[in-house]
Amino acid sequence: MNILKKIKNKSVIVGIVGMGYVGLPLGLAFAAKKINVLGFDLDEKKINLLSKGKGYLKHISDSKIKKAVDSGYLKATTNFSRLPEVDAILICVPTPLTKHREPDMSYVENTSKMIAKYLRKGQLIALESTTYPGTTDELLLPMFENAGGKNKFKVGKDFYLAFSPEREDPNNPDFTTAEIPKVIGGVTPQCLKVAKALYDLVIIKTVPVSSARAAEATKLLENIFRSINIAMVNELKMVFDRMNIDIWEVIAAASTKPFGFKPFYPGPGLGGHCIPIDPFYLTWKAREFEINTKFIELAGEINTYQPYYVVERSVEALNKFKKALNGSKVLILGAAYKKDIDDMRESPSLKLIEIYREKGAIVEYHDPLVPVLPKTRKYNYDMKSVKLTKEKIKSYDLIVLSTDHSIFDYKLISDNAKLVVDSRNAFETRGIKRKNIFKA
Ligand SMILES: NC(=O)c1ccc[n+]([C@@H]2O[C@H](COP(=O)([O-])OP(=O)(O)OC[C@H]3O[C@@H](n4cnc5c(N)ncnc54)[C@H](O)[C@@H]3O)[C@@H](O)[C@H]2O)c1
């Protein structure tokens, strides 16, 4: 039976490669619609947990996973020789930057090599990982067309290839994977038709575009839009601070304009797997066309500076109390890159720890969602989240709010802290205004 017929009668089997922040919710969305899913990952720990119906991401409950696994619709394996069992393969592996800030395509390439090794006729492959325009056509297509011998597989006939970017927003209660419209670009019209039919089974609305490149560029536009707008408010924050104007008050007032304005908020710097990284995929590709992406670079510069700015404001705040940062006891509140999640990839808190330490401070952190700081590619802190008691709070010379988690006891902290530097306006948002709370 061909794949379109299988999609129509819902007997299609969906393989997902990379069961992380993107792959896991996607798998759950298909399983919830009674579509068989086989998740693939190199990480045995994740696959073992999944197979037992257990989770590993804080914002996705064990009960949700157990339900999908018990129903028999969600299975997982580390055995890639099972790839021919599935009809569609959705690639959700990481696309980070190398230490020279260039695209690290090794995960996508390794996955594609594995898929090419086991490719069978009639399969659909859709790349979901964020990447530069041209990846699907230039990197993936030749690997699959030449799988098993030169030009053995013809795209659009023997297999189907598409790009469909993920728009996951972890822990956003307003949108689940199935409720977020999905852009799809096929390598051929038939590829688009097959990919659209598959995603239409689970996604509220699919948005076809003319090519895989257009879909790749769409995802980058979305993330560059965020990066640049965040950089703009970060710059305005620094200017307004100097003028003694509160950026948060200004944004709230501007947000009352019913058209032509969308609020973005300043903070201690960018974090997560997407916004600090993805724009530079375009910067890299644009060089091939002899074009510099000036907006992207400028936004990167301003956003990268933000943790340093928070530290500068801390020095000023301590100075008002006749204290030096050198030798001060500093607590970083929040290690995750955004509120109410456990993901600390690229978190500005990690950079803050580094800078405060460089300046001679004794640094600890508190984040119940990140009880220990895992080793990252850049940092290897041997640190555990400290427990916060009244006495403990009093023991710090400075408390720096980096992530505005809802679980923090803001009253307890502000009642007992000597000095607070708040990079998210988290205290005032909760009605707490004090002379010893400085915004940064
Ligand atoms: N996290 C988000 O909110 C988000 C949102 C939109 C888009 N994206 C994009 O989606 C992609 C995946 O991001 P993520 O956050 O889910 O990453 P992740 O690290 O949470 O998950 C990736 C998974 O892939 C696995 N993996 C790595 N190499 C593999 C291989 N060769 N074969 C099989 N599995 C492999 C890893 O073990 C991991 O479990 C990235 O391109 C990212 O930019 C992420």
PDB file of C-alpha atoms and ligand atoms in Angstrom, residues 17-23 40-43 46 80 92-95 107 110-111 128-130 166-170 219 273-274 278 337 343 345, ligand 1:
ATOM      1  CA  VAL A  17      14.518  10.508  15.217  1.00  0.00           C
ATOM      2  CA  GLY A  18      15.552  12.535  18.281  1.00  0.00           C
ATOM      3  CA  MET A  19      13.097  12.253  21.163  1.00  0.00           C
ATOM      4  CA  GLY A  20      13.981  15.511  22.919  1.00  0.00           C
ATOM      5  CA  TYR A  21      12.113  18.762  23.517  1.00  0.00           C
ATOM      6  CA  VAL A  22      10.723  18.670  19.974  1.00  0.00           C
ATOM      7  CA  GLY A  23      10.517  14.960  19.123  1.00  0.00           C
ATOM      8  CA  PHE A  40      14.520   6.613  17.771  1.00  0.00           C
ATOM      9  CA  ASP A  41      17.281   8.115  19.889  1.00  0.00           C
ATOM     10  CA  LEU A  42      20.950   7.445  20.595  1.00  0.00           C
ATOM     11  CA  ASP A  43      20.354   8.207  24.268  1.00  0.00           C
ATOM     12  CA  LYS A  46      15.705   8.348  27.370  1.00  0.00           C
ATOM     13  CA  PHE A  80      18.166   2.118  13.860  1.00  0.00           C
ATOM     14  CA  CYS A  92      14.226  16.266  15.313  1.00  0.00           C
ATOM     15  CA  VAL A  93      17.915  16.218  16.237  1.00  0.00           C
ATOM     16  CA  PRO A  94      19.934  19.198  17.544  1.00  0.00           C
ATOM     17  CA  THR A  95      21.396  21.906  15.305  1.00  0.00           C
ATOM     18  CA  TYR A 107      23.705  15.532  14.171  1.00  0.00           C
ATOM     19  CA  ASN A 110      24.777  11.410  11.107  1.00  0.00           C
ATOM     20  CA  THR A 111      21.032  10.895  11.255  1.00  0.00           C
ATOM     21  CA  GLU A 128      12.191  19.504  11.503  1.00  0.00           C
ATOM     22  CA  SER A 129      15.470  20.758  12.982  1.00  0.00           C
ATOM     23  CA  THR A 130      16.055  24.477  12.486  1.00  0.00           C
ATOM     24  CA  GLU A 166       9.070  22.811  14.603  1.00  0.00           C
ATOM     25  CA  ARG A 167       7.481  25.706  16.481  1.00  0.00           C
ATOM     26  CA  GLU A 168       7.482  24.119  19.911  1.00  0.00           C
ATOM     27  CA  ASP A 169       7.240  26.540  22.833  1.00  0.00           C
ATOM     28  CA  PRO A 170       7.976  24.369  25.882  1.00  0.00           C
ATOM     29  CA  LYS A 219      11.649  29.388  10.595  1.00  0.00           C
ATOM     30  CA  HIS A 273      18.354  26.126  21.866  1.00  0.00           C
ATOM     31  CA  CYS A 274      16.824  28.542  19.331  1.00  0.00           C
ATOM     32  CA  ASP A 278      19.474  29.963  14.775  1.00  0.00           C
ATOM     33  CA  TYR A 337      16.787  30.062  30.395  1.00  0.00           C
ATOM     34  CA  ASP A 343      15.966  23.663  30.229  1.00  0.00           C
ATOM     35  CA  ARG A 345      20.809  25.226  27.489  1.00  0.00           C
TER      36      ARG A 345
HETATM   37  N1  LIG B   1      13.540  23.132  22.081  1.00  0.00           N
HETATM   38  C1  LIG B   1      12.739  23.927  21.416  1.00  0.00           C
HETATM   39  O1  LIG B   1      11.944  24.629  22.001  1.00  0.00           O
HETATM   40  C2  LIG B   1      12.758  23.987  19.886  1.00  0.00           C
HETATM   41  C3  LIG B   1      11.745  24.719  19.240  1.00  0.00           C
HETATM   42  C4  LIG B   1      11.729  24.765  17.852  1.00  0.00           C
HETATM   43  C5  LIG B   1      12.734  24.125  17.127  1.00  0.00           C
HETATM   44  N2  LIG B   1      13.724  23.436  17.769  1.00  0.00           N
HETATM   45  C6  LIG B   1      14.709  22.754  16.943  1.00  0.00           C
HETATM   46  O2  LIG B   1      14.460  21.362  16.984  1.00  0.00           O
HETATM   47  C7  LIG B   1      15.679  20.646  16.941  1.00  0.00           C
HETATM   48  C8  LIG B   1      15.791  19.707  18.120  1.00  0.00           C
HETATM   49  O3  LIG B   1      15.842  20.472  19.321  1.00  0.00           O
HETATM   50  P1  LIG B   1      15.471  19.874  20.733  1.00  0.00           P
HETATM   51  O4  LIG B   1      15.333  21.038  21.638  1.00  0.00           O
HETATM   52  O5  LIG B   1      14.363  18.898  20.634  1.00  0.00           O
HETATM   53  O6  LIG B   1      16.838  19.079  21.067  1.00  0.00           O
HETATM   54  P2  LIG B   1      17.057  17.975  22.208  1.00  0.00           P
HETATM   55  O7  LIG B   1      18.491  17.989  22.502  1.00  0.00           O
HETATM   56  O8  LIG B   1      16.070  18.165  23.309  1.00  0.00           O
HETATM   57  O9  LIG B   1      16.682  16.620  21.492  1.00  0.00           O
HETATM   58  C9  LIG B   1      17.415  16.068  20.463  1.00  0.00           C
HETATM   59  C10 LIG B   1      17.492  14.567  20.669  1.00  0.00           C
HETATM   60  O10 LIG B   1      18.184  14.014  19.555  1.00  0.00           O
HETATM   61  C11 LIG B   1      18.984  12.956  20.016  1.00  0.00           C
HETATM   62  N3  LIG B   1      20.019  12.702  19.006  1.00  0.00           N
HETATM   63  C12 LIG B   1      21.142  13.386  18.743  1.00  0.00           C
HETATM   64  N4  LIG B   1      21.785  12.847  17.698  1.00  0.00           N
HETATM   65  C13 LIG B   1      21.042  11.815  17.286  1.00  0.00           C
HETATM   66  C14 LIG B   1      21.185  10.886  16.232  1.00  0.00           C
HETATM   67  N5  LIG B   1      22.216  10.922  15.393  1.00  0.00           N
HETATM   68  N6  LIG B   1      20.240   9.931  16.113  1.00  0.00           N
HETATM   69  C15 LIG B   1      19.193   9.891  16.964  1.00  0.00           C
HETATM   70  N7  LIG B   1      18.994  10.752  17.951  1.00  0.00           N
HETATM   71  C16 LIG B   1      19.913  11.701  18.116  1.00  0.00           C
HETATM   72  C17 LIG B   1      19.491  13.435  21.355  1.00  0.00           C
HETATM   73  O11 LIG B   1      19.896  12.343  22.169  1.00  0.00           O
HETATM   74  C18 LIG B   1      18.239  14.134  21.913  1.00  0.00           C
HETATM   75  O12 LIG B   1      17.431  13.267  22.663  1.00  0.00           O
HETATM   76  C19 LIG B   1      16.788  21.701  16.872  1.00  0.00           C
HETATM   77  O13 LIG B   1      17.115  21.934  15.539  1.00  0.00           O
HETATM   78  C20 LIG B   1      16.110  22.923  17.436  1.00  0.00           C
HETATM   79  O14 LIG B   1      16.694  24.115  16.947  1.00  0.00           O
HETATM   80  C21 LIG B   1      13.745  23.354  19.139  1.00  0.00           C
END
